[in-house]
PDB file of C-alpha atoms and ligand atoms in Angstrom:
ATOM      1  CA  UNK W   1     -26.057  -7.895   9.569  1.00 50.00           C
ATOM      2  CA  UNK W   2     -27.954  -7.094  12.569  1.00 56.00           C
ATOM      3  CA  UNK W   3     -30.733  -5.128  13.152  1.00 59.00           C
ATOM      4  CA  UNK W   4     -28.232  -2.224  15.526  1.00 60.00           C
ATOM      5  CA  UNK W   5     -25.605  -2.179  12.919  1.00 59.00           C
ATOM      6  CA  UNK W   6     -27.892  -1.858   9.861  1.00 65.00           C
ATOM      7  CA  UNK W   7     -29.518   1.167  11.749  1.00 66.00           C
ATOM      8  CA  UNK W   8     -26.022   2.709  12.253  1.00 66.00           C
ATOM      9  CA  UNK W   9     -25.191   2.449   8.917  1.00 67.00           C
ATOM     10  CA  UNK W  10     -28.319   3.614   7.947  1.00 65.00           C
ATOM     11  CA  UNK W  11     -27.585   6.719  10.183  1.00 63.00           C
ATOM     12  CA  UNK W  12     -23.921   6.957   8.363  1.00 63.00           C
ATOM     13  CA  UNK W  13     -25.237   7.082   4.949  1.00 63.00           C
ATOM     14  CA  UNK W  14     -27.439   9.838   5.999  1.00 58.00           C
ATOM     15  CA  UNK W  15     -24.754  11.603   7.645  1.00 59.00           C
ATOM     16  CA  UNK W  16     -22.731  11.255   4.500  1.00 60.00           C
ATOM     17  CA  UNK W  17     -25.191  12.606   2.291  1.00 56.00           C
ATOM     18  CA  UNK W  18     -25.602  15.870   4.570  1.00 56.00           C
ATOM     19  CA  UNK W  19     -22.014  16.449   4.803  1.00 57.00           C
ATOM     20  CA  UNK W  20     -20.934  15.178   1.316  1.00 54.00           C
ATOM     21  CA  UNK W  21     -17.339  17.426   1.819  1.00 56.00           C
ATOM     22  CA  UNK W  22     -16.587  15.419   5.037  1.00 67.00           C
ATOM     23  CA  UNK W  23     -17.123  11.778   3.154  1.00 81.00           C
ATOM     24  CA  UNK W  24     -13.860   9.467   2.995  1.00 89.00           C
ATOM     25  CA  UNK W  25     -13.413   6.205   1.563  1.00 96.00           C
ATOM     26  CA  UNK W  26     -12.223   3.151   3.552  1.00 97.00           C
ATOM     27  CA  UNK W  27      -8.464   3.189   4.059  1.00 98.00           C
ATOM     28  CA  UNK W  28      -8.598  -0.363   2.373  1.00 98.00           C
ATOM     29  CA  UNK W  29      -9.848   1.467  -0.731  1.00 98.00           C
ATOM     30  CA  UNK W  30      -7.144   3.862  -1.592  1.00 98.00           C
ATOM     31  CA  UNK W  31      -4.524   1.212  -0.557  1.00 98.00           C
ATOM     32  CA  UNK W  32      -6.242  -1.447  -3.234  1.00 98.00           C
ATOM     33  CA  UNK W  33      -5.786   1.757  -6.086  1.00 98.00           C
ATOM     34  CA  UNK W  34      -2.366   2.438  -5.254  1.00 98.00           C
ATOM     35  CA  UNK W  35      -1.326  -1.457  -5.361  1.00 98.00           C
ATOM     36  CA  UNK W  36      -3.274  -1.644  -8.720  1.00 98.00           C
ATOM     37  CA  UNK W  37      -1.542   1.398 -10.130  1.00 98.00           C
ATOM     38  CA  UNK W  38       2.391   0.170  -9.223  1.00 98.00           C
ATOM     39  CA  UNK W  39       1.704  -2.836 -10.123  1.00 98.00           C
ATOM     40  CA  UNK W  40       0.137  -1.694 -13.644  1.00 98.00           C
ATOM     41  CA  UNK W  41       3.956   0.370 -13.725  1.00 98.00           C
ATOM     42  CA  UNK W  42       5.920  -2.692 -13.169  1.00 98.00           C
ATOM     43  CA  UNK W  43       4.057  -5.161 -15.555  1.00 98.00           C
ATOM     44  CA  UNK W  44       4.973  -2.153 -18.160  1.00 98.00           C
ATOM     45  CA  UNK W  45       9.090  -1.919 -16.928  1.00 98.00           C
ATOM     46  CA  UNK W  46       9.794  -6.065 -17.432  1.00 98.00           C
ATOM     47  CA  UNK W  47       7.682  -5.467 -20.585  1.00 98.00           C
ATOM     48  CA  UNK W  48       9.518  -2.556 -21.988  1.00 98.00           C
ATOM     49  CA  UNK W  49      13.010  -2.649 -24.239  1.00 97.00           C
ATOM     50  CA  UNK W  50      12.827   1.349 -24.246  1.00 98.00           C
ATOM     51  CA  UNK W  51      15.662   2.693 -21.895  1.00 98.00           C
ATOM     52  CA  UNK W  52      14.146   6.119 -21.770  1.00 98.00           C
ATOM     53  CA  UNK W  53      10.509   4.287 -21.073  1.00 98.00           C
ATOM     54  CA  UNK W  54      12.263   2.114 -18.517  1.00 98.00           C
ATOM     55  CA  UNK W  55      13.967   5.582 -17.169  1.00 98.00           C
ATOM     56  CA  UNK W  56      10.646   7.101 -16.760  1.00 98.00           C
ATOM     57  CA  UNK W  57       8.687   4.239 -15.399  1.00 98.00           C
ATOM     58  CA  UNK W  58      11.307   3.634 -12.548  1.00 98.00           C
ATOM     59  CA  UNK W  59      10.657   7.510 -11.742  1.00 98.00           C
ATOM     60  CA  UNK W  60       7.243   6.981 -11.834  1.00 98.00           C
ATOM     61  CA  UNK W  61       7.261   3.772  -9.664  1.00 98.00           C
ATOM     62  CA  UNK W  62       9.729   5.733  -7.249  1.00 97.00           C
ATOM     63  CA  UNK W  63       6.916   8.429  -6.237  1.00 96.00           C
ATOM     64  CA  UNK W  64       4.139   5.831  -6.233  1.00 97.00           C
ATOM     65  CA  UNK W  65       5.637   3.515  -3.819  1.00 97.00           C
ATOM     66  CA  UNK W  66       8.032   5.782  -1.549  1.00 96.00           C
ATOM     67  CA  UNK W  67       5.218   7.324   0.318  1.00 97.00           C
ATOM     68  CA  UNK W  68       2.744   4.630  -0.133  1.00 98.00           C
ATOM     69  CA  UNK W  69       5.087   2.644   1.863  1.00 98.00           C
ATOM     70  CA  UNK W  70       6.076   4.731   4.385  1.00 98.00           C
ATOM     71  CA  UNK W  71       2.720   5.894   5.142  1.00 98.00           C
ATOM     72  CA  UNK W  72       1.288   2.326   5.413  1.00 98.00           C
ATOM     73  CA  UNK W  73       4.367   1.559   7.433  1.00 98.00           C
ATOM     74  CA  UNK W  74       3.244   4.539   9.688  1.00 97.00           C
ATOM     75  CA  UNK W  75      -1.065   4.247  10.201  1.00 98.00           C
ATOM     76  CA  UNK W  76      -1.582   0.600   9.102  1.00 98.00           C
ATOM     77  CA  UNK W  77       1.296  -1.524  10.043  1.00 98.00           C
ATOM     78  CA  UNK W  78       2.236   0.086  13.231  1.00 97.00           C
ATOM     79  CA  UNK W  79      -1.516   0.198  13.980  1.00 97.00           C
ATOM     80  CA  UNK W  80      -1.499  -3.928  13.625  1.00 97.00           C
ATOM     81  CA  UNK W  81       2.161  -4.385  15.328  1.00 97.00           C
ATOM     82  CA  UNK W  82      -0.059  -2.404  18.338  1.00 96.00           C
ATOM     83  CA  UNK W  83      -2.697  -5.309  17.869  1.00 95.00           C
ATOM     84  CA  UNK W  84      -2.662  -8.094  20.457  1.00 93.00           C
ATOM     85  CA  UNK W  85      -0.726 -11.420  19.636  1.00 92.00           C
ATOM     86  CA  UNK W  86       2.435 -12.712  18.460  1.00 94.00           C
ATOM     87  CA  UNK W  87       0.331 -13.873  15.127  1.00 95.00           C
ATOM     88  CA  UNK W  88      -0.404  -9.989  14.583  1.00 95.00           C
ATOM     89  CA  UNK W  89       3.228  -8.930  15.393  1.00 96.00           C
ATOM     90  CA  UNK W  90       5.183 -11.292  13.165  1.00 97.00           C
ATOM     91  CA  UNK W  91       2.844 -10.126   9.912  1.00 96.00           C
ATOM     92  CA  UNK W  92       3.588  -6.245  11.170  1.00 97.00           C
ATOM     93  CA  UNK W  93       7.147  -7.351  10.920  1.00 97.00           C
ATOM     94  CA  UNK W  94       7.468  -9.061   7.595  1.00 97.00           C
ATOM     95  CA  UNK W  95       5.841  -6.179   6.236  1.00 97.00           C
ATOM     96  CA  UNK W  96       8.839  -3.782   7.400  1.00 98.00           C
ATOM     97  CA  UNK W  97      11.032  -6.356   6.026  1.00 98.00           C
ATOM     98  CA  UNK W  98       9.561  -7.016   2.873  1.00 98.00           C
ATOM     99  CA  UNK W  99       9.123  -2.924   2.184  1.00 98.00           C
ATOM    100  CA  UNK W 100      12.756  -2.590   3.384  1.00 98.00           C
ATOM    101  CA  UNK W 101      13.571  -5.410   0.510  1.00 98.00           C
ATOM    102  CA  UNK W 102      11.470  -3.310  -1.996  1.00 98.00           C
ATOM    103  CA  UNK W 103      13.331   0.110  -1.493  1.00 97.00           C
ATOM    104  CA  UNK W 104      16.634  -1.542  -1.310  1.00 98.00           C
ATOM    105  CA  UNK W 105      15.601  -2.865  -4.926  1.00 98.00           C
ATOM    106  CA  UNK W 106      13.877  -0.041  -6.334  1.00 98.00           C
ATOM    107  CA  UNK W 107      17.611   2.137  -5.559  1.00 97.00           C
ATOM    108  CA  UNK W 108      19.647  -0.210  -6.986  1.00 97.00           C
ATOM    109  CA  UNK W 109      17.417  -0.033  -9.902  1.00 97.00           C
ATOM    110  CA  UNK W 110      17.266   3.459 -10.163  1.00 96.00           C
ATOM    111  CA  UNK W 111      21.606   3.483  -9.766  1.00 97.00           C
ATOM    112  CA  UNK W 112      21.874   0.633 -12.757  1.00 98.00           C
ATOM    113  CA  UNK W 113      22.039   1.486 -16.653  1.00 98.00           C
ATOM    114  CA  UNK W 114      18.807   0.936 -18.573  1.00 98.00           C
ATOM    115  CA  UNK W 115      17.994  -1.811 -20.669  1.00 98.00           C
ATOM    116  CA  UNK W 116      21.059  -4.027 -19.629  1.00 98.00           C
ATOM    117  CA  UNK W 117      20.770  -7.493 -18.264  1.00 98.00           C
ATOM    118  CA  UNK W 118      21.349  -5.896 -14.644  1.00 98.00           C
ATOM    119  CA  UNK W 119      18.757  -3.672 -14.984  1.00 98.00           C
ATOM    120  CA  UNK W 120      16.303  -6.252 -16.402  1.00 98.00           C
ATOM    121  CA  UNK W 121      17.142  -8.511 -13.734  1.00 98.00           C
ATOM    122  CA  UNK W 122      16.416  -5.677 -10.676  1.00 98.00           C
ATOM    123  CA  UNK W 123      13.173  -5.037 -12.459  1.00 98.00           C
ATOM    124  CA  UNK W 124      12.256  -8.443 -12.634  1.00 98.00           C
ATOM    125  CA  UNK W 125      13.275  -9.198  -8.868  1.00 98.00           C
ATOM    126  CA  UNK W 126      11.021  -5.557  -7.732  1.00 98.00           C
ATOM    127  CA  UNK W 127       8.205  -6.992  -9.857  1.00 98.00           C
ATOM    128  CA  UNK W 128       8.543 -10.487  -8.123  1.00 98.00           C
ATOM    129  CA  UNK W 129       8.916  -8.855  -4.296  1.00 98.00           C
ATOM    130  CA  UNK W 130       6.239  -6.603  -5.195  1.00 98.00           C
ATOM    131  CA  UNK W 131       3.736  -8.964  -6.180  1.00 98.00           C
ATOM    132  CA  UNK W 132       4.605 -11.348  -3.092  1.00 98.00           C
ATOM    133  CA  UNK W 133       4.173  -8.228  -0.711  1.00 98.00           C
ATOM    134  CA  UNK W 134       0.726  -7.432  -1.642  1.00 98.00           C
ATOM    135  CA  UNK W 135      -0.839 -10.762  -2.197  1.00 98.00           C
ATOM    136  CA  UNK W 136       0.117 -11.401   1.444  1.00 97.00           C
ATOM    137  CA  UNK W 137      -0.645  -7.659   2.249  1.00 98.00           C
ATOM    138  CA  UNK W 138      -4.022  -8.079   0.927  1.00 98.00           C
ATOM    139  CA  UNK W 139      -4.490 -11.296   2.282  1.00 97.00           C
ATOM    140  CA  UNK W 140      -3.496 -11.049   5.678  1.00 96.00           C
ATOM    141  CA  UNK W 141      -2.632  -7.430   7.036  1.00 97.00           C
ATOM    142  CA  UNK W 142      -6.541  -6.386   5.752  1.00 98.00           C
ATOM    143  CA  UNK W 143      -7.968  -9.349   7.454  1.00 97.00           C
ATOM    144  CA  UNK W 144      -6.577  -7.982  10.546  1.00 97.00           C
ATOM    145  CA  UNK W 145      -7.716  -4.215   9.592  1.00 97.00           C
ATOM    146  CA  UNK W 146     -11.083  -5.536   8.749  1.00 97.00           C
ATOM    147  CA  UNK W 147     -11.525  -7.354  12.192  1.00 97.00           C
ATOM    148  CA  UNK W 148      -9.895  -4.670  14.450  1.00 97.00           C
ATOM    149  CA  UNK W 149     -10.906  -1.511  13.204  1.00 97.00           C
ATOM    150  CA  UNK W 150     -14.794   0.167  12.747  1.00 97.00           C
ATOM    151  CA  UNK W 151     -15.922   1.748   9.468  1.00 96.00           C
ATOM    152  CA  UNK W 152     -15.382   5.431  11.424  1.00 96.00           C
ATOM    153  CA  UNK W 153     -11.491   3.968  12.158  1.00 97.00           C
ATOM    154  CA  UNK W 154     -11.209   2.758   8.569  1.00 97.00           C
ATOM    155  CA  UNK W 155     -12.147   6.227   7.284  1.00 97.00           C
ATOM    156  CA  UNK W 156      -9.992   7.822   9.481  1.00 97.00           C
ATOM    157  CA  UNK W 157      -7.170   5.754   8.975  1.00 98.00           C
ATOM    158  CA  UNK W 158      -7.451   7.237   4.956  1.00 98.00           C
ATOM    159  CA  UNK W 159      -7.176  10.652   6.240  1.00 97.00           C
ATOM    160  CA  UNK W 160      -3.980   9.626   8.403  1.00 97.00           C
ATOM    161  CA  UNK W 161      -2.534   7.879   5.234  1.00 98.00           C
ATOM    162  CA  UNK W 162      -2.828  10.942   2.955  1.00 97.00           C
ATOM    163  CA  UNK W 163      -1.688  13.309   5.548  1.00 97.00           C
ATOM    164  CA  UNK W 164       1.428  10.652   5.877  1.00 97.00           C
ATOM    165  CA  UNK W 165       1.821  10.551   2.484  1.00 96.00           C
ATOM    166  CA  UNK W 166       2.140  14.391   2.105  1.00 94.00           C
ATOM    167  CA  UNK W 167       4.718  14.498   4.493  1.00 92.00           C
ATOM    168  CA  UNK W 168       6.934  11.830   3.005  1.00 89.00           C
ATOM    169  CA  UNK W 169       6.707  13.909  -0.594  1.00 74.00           C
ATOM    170  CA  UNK W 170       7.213  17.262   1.241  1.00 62.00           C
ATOM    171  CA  UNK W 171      10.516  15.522   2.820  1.00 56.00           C
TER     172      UNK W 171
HETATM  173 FE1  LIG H 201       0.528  -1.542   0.330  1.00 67.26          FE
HETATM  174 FE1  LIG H 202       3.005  -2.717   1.834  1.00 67.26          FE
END
């Protein structure tokens, strides 16, 4: 770290600690807890033989990812589609494609009988996209975030992906 950017996040931590209300966390942050939290929800759905658990675990996965998706879709891929070089564009695009895969899955899901080997099998293949999509999410689409965009952008990128995410609920 050099000497200028140590001194300007010195001046940022003091800034945060005088205006504790205005304090955000990294966008990177809130996107890691969400991932954790559907991914907790699918380990539990192939896991589970309960029809009513699977019933409520799809409707729990449904809210978790719908706007999660949408509102990455909206402040961090089309921030890194904006980014220069075809490298950039084509991960901005698998992205869309993989969360167009994902939501495609996730309604067929929701449309099938529980606990029937069609059902099991959807769950399995969300579970299986899922997991692929955020390894390479994590992997590749933060790299970019983390080498394009300031702390200050980062932070305001979270308050972009709630507001997002309260408008896809509110839809
Ligand atoms: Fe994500
Ligand atoms: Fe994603």
């Amino acid at each position: 770290m050099t000497v200028r950017t140590s001194l300007e996040q010195a001046a940022k931590s003091v800034m945060d600690a005088l205006t504790p209300g205005e304090s955000q966390p990294d966008i990177l942050e809130t996107l890691q807890a969400e991932h954790d939290e559907v991914q907790e929800l699918l380990e539990k759905l192939v896991k589970s033989d309960a029809a009513r658990e699977q019933k409520s675990l799809v409707s729990k996965i449904k809210q978790a990812l719908v706007p999660h998706t949408k509102a990455e879709e909206r402040v961090v891929y089309d921030a890194v589609l904006a980014l220069r070089g075809k490298d950039a564009k084509i991960d901005g695009n698998e992205g869309y494609i993989e969360h167009g895969l994902a939501d495609a899955t996730l309604k067929k899901l929701d449309n099938l009988t529980a606990n029937t080997p069609e059902f099991k099998a959807a769950a399995k293949v969300l579970k299986e996209l899922i997991d692929h999509h955020v390894q390479e999410e994590e992997r590749n689409i933060w790299a970019r975030v983390k080498e394009n965009f300031t702390d200050d952008q980062r932070e305001q990128m979270n308050r972009d992906f709630l507001a997002a995410k309260k408008k896809v609920k509110g839809a």
